[in-house]
CSV table of C-alpha atoms in Angstrom, one decimal:
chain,number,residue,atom,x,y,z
A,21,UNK,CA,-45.9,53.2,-30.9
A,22,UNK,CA,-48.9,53.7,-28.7
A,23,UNK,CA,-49.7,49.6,-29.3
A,24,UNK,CA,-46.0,48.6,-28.2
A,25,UNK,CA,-45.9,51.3,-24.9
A,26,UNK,CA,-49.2,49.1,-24.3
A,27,UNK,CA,-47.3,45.9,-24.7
A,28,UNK,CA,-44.3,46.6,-22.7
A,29,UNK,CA,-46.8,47.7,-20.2
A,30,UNK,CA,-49.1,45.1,-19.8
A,31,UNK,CA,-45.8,42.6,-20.2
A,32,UNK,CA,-44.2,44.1,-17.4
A,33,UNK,CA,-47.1,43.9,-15.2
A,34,UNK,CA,-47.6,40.5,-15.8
A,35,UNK,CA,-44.6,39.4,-14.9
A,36,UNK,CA,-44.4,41.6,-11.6
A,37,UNK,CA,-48.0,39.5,-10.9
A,38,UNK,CA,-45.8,36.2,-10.5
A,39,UNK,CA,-43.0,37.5,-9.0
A,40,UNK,CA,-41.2,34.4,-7.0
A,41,UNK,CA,-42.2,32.1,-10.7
A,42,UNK,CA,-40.6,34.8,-12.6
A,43,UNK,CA,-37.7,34.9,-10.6
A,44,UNK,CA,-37.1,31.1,-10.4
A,45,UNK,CA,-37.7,31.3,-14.5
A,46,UNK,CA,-34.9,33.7,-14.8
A,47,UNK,CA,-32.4,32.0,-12.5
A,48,UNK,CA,-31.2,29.6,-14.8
A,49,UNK,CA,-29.9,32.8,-17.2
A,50,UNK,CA,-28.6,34.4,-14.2
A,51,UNK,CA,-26.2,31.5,-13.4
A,52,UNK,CA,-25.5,31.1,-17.3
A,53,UNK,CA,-24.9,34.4,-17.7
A,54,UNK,CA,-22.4,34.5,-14.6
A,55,UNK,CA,-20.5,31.4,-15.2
A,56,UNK,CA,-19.9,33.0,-18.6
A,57,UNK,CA,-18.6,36.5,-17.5
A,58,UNK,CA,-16.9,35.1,-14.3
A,59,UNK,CA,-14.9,32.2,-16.4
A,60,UNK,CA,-13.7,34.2,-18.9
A,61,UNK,CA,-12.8,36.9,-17.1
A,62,UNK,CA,-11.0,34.9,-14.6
A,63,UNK,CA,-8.9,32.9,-17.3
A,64,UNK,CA,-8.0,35.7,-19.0
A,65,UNK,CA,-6.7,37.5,-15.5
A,66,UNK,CA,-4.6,34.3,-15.4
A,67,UNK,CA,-3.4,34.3,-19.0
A,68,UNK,CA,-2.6,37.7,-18.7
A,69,UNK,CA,-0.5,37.6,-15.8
A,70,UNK,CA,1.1,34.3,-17.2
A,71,UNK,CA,1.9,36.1,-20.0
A,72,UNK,CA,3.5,38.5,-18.4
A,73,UNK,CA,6.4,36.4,-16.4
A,74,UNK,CA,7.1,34.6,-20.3
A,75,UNK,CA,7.7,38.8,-21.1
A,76,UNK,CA,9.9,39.2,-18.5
A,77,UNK,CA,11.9,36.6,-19.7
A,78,UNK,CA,12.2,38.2,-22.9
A,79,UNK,CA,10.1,37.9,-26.0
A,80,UNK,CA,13.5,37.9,-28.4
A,81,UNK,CA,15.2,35.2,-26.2
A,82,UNK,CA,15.6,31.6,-27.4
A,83,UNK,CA,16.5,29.0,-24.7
A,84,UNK,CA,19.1,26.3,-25.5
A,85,UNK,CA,19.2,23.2,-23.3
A,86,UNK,CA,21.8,20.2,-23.8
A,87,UNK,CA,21.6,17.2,-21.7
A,88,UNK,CA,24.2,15.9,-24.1
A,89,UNK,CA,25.4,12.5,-25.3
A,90,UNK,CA,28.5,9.9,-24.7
A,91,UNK,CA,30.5,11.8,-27.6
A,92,UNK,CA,29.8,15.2,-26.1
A,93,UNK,CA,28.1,16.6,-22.4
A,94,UNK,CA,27.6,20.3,-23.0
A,95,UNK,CA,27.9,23.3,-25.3
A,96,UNK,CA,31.5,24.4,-26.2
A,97,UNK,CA,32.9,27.6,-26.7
A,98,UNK,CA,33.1,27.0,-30.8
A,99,UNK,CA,29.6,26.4,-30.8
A,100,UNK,CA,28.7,29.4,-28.8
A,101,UNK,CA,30.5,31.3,-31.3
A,102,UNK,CA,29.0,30.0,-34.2
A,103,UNK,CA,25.9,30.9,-32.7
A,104,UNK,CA,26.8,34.3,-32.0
A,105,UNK,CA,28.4,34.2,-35.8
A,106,UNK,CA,24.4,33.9,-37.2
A,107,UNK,CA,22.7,36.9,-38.6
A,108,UNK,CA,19.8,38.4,-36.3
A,109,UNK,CA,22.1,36.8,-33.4
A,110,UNK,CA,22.5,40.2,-30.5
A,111,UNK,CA,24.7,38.0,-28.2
A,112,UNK,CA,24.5,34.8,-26.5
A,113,UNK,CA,24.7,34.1,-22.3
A,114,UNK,CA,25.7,30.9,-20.9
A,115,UNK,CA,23.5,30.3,-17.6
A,116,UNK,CA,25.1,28.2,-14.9
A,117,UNK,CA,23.8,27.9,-11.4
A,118,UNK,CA,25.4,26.8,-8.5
A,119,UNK,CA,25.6,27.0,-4.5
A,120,UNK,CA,28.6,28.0,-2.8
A,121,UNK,CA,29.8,28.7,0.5
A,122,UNK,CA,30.5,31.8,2.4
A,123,UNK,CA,32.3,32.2,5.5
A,124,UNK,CA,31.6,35.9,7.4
A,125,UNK,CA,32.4,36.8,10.9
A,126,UNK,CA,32.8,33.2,11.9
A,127,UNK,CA,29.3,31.7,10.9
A,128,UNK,CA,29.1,29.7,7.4
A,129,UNK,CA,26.5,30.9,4.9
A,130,UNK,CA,25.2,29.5,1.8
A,131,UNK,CA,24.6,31.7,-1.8
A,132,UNK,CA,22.8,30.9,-5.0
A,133,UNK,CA,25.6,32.0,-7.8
A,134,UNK,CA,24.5,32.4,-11.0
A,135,UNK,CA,27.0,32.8,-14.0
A,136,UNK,CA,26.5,35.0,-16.4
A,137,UNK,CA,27.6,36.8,-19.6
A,138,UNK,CA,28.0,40.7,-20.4
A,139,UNK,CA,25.5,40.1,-23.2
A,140,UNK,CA,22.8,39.1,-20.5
A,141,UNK,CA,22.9,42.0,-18.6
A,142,UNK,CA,22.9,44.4,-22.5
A,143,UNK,CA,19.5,42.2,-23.3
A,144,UNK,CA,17.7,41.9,-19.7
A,145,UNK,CA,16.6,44.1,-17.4
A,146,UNK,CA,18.6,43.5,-14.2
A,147,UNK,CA,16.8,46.1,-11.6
A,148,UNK,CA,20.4,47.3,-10.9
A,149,UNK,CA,20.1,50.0,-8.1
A,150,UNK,CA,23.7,50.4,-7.2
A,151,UNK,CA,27.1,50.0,-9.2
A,152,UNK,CA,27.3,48.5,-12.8
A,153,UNK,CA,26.7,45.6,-14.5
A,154,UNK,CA,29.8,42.9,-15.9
A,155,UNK,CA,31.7,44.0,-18.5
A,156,UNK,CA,33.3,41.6,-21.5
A,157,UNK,CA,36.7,42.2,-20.1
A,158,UNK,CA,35.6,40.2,-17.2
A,159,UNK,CA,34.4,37.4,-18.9
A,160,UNK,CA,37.8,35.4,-19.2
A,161,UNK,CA,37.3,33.4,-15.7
A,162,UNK,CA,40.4,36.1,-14.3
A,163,UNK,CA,38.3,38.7,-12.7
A,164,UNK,CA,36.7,37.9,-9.4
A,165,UNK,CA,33.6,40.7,-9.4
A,166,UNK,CA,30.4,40.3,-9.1
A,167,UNK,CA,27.1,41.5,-8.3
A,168,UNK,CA,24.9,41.1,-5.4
A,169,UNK,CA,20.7,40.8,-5.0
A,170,UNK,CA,19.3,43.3,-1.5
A,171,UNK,CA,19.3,39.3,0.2
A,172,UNK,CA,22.8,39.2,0.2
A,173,UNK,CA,23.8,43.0,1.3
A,174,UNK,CA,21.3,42.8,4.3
A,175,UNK,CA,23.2,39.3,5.6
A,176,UNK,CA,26.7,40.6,4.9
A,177,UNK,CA,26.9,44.5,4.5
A,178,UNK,CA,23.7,45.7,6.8
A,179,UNK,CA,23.8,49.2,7.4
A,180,UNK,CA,27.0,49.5,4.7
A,181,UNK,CA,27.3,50.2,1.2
A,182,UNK,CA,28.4,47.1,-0.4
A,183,UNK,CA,30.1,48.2,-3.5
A,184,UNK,CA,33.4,47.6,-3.0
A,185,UNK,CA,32.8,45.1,-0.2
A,186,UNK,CA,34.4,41.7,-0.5
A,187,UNK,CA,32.9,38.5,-0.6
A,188,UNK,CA,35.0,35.1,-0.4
A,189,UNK,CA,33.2,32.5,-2.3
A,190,UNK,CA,34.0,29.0,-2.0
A,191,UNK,CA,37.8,30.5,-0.8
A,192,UNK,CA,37.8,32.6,-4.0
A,193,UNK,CA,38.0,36.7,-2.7
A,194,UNK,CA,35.1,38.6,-5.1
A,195,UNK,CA,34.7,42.2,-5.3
A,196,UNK,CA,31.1,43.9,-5.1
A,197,UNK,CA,30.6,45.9,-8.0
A,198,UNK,CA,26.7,45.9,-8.4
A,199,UNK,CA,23.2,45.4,-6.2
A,200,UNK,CA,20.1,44.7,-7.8
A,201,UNK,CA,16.6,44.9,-5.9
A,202,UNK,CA,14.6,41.6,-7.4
A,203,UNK,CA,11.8,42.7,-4.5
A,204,UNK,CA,12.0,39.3,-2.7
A,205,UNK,CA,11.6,38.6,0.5
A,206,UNK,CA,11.5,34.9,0.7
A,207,UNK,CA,13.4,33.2,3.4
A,208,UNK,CA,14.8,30.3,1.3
A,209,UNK,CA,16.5,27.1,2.6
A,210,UNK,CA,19.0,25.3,1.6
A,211,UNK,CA,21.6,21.9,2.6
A,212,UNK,CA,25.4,22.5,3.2
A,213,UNK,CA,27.9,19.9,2.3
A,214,UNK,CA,27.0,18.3,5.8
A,215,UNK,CA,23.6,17.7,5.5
A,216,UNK,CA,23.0,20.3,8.2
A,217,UNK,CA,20.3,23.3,7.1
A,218,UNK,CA,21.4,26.6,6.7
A,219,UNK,CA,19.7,29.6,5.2
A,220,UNK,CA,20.0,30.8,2.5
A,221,UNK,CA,21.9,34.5,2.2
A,222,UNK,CA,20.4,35.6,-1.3
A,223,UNK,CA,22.1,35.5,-4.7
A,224,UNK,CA,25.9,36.7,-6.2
A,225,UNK,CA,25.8,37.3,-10.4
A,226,UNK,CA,29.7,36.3,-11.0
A,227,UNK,CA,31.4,35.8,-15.1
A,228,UNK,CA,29.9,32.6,-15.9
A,229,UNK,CA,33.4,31.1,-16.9
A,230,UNK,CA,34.0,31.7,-12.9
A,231,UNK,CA,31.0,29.8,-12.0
A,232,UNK,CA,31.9,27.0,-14.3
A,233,UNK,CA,35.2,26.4,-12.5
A,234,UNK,CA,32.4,26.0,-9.4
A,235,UNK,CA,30.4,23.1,-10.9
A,236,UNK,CA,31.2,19.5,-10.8
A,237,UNK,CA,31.1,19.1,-14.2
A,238,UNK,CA,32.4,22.1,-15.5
A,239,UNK,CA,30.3,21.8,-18.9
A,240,UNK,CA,27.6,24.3,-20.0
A,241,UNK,CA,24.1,23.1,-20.3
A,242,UNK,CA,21.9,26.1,-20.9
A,243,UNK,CA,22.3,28.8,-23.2
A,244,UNK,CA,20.2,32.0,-23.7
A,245,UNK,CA,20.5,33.2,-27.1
A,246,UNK,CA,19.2,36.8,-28.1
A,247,UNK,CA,17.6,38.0,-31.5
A,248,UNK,CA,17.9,41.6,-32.7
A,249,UNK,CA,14.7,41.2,-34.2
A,250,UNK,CA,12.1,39.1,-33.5
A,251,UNK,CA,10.3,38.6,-36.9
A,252,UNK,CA,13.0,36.3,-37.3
A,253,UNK,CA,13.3,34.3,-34.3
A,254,UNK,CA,12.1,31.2,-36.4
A,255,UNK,CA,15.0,31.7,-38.4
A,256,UNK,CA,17.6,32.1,-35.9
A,257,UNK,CA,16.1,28.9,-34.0
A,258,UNK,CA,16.3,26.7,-37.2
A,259,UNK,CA,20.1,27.8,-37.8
A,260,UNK,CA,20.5,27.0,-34.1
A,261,UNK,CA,19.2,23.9,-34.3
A,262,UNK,CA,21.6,23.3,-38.0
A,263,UNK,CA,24.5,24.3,-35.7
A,264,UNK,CA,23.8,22.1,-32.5
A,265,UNK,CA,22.7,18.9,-34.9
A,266,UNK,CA,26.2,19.2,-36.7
A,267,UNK,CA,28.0,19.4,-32.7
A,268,UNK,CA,25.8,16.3,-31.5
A,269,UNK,CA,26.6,13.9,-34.7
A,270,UNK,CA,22.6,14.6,-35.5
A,271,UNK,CA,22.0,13.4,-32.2
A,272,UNK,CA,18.1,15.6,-31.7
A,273,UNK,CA,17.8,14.2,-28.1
A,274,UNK,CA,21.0,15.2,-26.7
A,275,UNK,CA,19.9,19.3,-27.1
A,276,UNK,CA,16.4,21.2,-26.9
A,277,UNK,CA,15.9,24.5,-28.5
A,278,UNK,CA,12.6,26.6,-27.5
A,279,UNK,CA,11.7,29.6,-29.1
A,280,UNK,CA,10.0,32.4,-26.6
A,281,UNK,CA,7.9,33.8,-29.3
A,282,UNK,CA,6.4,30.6,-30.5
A,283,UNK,CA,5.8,29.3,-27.1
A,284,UNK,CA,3.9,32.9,-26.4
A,285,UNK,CA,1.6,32.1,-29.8
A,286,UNK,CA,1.3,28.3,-28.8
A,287,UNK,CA,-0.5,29.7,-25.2
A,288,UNK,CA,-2.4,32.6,-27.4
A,289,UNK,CA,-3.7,29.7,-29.6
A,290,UNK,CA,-4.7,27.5,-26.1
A,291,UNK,CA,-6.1,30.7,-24.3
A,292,UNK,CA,-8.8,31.0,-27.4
A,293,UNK,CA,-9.2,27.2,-27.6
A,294,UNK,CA,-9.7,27.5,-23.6
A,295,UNK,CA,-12.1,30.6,-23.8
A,296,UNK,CA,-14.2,28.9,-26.5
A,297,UNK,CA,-14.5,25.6,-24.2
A,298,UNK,CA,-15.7,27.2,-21.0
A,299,UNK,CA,-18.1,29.8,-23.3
A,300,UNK,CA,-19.3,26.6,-24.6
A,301,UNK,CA,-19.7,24.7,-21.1
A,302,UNK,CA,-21.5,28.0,-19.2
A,303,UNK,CA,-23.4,28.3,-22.6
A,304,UNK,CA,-25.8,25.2,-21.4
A,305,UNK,CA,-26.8,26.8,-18.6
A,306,UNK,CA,-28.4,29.6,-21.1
A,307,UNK,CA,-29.8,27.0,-22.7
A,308,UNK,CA,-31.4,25.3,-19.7
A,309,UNK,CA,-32.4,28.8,-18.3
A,310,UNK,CA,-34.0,29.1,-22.2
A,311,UNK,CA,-35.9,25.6,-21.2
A,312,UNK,CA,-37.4,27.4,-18.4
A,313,UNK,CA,-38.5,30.4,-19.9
A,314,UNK,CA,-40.3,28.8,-22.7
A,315,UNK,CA,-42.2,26.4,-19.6
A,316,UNK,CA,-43.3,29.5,-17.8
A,317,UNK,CA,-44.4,30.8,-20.8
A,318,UNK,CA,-46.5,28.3,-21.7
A,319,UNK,CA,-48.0,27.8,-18.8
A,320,UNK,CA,-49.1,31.6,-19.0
A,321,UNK,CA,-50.6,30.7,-22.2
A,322,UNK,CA,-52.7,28.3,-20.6
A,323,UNK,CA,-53.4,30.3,-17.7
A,324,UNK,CA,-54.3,33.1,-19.6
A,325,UNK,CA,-56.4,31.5,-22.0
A,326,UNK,CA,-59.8,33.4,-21.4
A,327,UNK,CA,-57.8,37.0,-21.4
A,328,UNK,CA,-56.3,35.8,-24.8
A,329,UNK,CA,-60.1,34.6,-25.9
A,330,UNK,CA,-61.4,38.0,-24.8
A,331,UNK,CA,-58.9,40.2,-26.2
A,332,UNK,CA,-59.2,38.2,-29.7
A,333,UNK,CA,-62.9,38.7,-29.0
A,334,UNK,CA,-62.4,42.1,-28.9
A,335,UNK,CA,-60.9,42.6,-32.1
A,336,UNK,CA,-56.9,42.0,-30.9
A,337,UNK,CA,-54.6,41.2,-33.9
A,338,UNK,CA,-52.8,37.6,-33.4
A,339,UNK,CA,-49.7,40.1,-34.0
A,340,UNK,CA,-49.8,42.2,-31.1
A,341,UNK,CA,-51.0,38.8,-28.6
A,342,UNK,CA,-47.7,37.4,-30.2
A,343,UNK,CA,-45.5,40.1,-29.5
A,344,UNK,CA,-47.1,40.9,-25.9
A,345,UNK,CA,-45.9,37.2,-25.1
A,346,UNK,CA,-42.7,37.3,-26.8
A,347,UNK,CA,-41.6,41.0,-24.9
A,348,UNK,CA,-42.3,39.1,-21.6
A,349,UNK,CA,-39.8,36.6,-22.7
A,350,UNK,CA,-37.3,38.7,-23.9
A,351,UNK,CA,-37.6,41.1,-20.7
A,352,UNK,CA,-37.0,37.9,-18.3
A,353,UNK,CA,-34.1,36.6,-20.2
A,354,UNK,CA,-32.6,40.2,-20.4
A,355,UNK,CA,-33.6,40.9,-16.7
A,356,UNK,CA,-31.2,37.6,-16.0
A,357,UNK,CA,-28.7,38.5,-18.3
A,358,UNK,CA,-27.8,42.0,-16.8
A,359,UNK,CA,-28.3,40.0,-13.3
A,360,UNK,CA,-25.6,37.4,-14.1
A,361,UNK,CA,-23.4,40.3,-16.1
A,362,UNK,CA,-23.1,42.0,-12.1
A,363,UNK,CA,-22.6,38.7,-10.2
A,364,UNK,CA,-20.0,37.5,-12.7
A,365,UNK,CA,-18.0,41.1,-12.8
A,366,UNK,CA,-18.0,41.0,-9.0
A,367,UNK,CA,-17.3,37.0,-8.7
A,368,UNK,CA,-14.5,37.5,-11.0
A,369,UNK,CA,-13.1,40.4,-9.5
A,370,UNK,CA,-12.8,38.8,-5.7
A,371,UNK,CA,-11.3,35.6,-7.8
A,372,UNK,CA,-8.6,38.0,-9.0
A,373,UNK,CA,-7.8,39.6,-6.1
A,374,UNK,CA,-7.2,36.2,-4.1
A,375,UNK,CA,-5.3,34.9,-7.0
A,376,UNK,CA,-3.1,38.3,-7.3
A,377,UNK,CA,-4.2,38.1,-11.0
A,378,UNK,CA,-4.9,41.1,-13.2
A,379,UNK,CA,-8.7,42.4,-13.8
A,380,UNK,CA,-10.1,43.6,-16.6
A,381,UNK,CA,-13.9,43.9,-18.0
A,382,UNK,CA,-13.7,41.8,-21.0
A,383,UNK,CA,-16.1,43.4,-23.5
A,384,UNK,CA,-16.9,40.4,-25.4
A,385,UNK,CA,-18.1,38.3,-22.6
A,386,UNK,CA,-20.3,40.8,-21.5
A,387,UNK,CA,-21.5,41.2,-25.0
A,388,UNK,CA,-21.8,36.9,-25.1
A,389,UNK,CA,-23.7,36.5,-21.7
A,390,UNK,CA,-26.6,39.7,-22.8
A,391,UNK,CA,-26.6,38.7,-26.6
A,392,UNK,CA,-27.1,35.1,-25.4
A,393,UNK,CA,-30.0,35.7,-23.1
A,394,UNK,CA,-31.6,38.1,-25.5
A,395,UNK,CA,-31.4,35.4,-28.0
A,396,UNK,CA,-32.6,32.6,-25.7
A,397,UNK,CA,-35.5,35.1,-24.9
A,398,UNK,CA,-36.7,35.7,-28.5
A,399,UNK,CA,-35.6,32.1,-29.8
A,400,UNK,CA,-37.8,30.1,-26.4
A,401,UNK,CA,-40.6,32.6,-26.1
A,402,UNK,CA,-42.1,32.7,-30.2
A,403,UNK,CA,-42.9,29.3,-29.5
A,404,UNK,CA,-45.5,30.1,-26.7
A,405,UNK,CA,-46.1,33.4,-28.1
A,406,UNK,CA,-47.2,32.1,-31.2
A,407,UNK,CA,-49.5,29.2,-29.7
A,408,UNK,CA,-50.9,32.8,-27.8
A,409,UNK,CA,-51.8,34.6,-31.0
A,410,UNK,CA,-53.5,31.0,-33.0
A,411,UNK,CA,-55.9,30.1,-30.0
A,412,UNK,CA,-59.5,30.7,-31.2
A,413,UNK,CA,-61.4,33.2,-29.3
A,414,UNK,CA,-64.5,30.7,-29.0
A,415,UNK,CA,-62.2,27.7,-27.8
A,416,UNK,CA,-60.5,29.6,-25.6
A,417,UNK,CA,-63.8,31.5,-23.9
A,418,UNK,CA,-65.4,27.7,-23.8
A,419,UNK,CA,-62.4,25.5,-22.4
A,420,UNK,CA,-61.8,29.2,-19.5
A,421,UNK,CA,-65.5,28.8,-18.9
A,422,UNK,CA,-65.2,24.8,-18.9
């Protein structure tokens, strides 16, 4: 023990002797080390905030889409309810988006209406604040209710409660029965039928057989379908697909069918594929700072070749000249790597606030970036260290004196 305090000693002094060369040495592991925590940490911010929107659509959703063929243009109601029919199925929601027109206290405003099913609002969270959500008795295209986003009650019922209020929607007379809070507050634009702009007053949830009857073509185009239990979303997407083939004559491009869940492992599977690249990429920065370390170290050698011949003289071990080299290596790789484990924490942390991305210390790139450097340390420094410990004492004391 007394021989490797000695060693750590003397290796620690040496290296304060050459302070600006030791620094330069260790720079390259500092910015290895840094791109390493920062980029990972960074991605994964991203991912995980990425994630989360795909969650908030609903991990037991799967999205139909039909652009439909010259035999047939949309989903009909016999297909939805063989969909509905399948095992695993919790309900299915038609999702039809329009604009329409609403005329209060003599100025002309434009909505974004959204049709929608009772079965949307039993498998998504809504953020309802006031009032209830659509029922299935109001699904026939009779009942003229809907709900209302805060957009829309500060334009039309400022200052009011709004359930119960009236809205007239493209001349049809609709009934406020719920407000949701989305927590927007972006002032969107949008084009009347006159080409003139006008702003947009927010957005009006109505029965989605109501909102078909506002649409040009009338036809539905996107369905949400919802699984009780996602270990068998596969499933319920392949009979899906078995369903919609039969309505399209086999016709694949007329219909797209996307499964949440395997689109969530499909990013997993690129996130680890992503995370291995940039490790990889900041990873020859170690390697170049590893370059360095093994030149400085060899120069010390030959610097220091009359101390090595003395101590040698002296009756010094090749072992213990070896390992004094080797600590000094490993305590400039490790002295960058804890360096570049700071900068990259705090560069990744100022990247994630800007970006309004999640932060979190990622355990494993710290773990990379140290065990990396420590490696680079040992792995570039026996090299020099052992050219230290096979120098001759006589050669050495002549070519010093020389």
């Amino acid at each position: 023990m007394d021989i490797l305090k000695q060693s750590i000693s003397m290796s620690i002094k040496n290296i304060r002797t050459n302070k600006m060369r030791s620094f330069l040495t260790t720079l390259g592991i500092i910015i290895g080390v840094t791109a390493v925590i920062a980029l990972i940490t960074i991605v994964h911010g991203v991912y995980d905030s990425v994630m989360g929107q795909f969650s908030e659509l609903g991990a037991n959703t799967i999205t139909v889409s039909v652009t439909g063929n010259a035999m047939k243009t949309g989903i009909s109601d016999s297909d939805i309810e063989n969909i509905e029919a399948l095992k695993y199925v919790n309900g299915t929601s038609p999702s039809v988006t329009t604009t329409a027109t609403v005329m209060y206290e003599g100025s002309k405003n434009t909505v974004t209406v959204q049709g929608r099913s009772d079965a949307y609002f039993r498998n998504t969270t809504t953020n309802l604040v006031l009032g209830r959500e659509l029922t299935s008795l109001e699904m026939d295209g009779s009942v003229y209710t809907c709900i209302i986003d805060r957009d829309c009650a500060q334009t039309f019922f400022l200052g009011t409660n709004p359930l119960g209020q009236t809205l007239k929607l493209n001349g049809y007379t609709y009934t406020v029965v719920g407000l949701t809070d989305d927590g927007s507050d972006d002032d969107n634009s949008s084009f009347n039928s006159f080409g003139q702009s006008s702003s947009n007053a927010g957005t009006v949830i109505i029965p989605y057989r109501n909102a078909l009857r506002m649409t040009s073509s009338g036809n539905i185009t996107s369905l949400e379908v919802y699984v009780s239990d996602t270990r068998y979303s596969d499933a319920v997407t392949a009979a899906v697909e078995n369903i919609l083939s039969e309505s399209f004559s086999n016709d694949s491009d007329s219909y797209n069918v996307t499964n949440m869940d395997s689109l969530i492992q499909s990013m997993e599977t690129t996130e680890n594929m992503l995370m291995a690249m940039l490790g990889g990429i900041a990873s020859i920065s170690l390697l170049v700072g590893g370059i360095g370390i093994m030149n400085m170290m060899l120069v010390s050698v030959s610097e220091r070749t009359k101390e090595i011949g003395l101590r040698k003289a002296l009756g010094a071990e090749p072992s213990r000249i070896q390992m004094q080299f080797l600590l000094e290596s490993i305590f400039l790789s490790l002295t960058g790597g804890f360096v570049g484990v700071i900068l990259g924490l705090i560069i990744s942390y100022v990247a994630s606030t800007l970006m309004s991305t999640t932060f979190e210390i990622q355990m494993s790139a710290i773990l990379l970036g140290v065990g990396f450097s420590a490696a680079i340390g040992i792995i570039f420094g026996w090299v020099p260290a052992r050219r230290a410990s096979r120098l001759n004492p006589i050669d050495a004391l002549r070519n010093s004196d020389g």
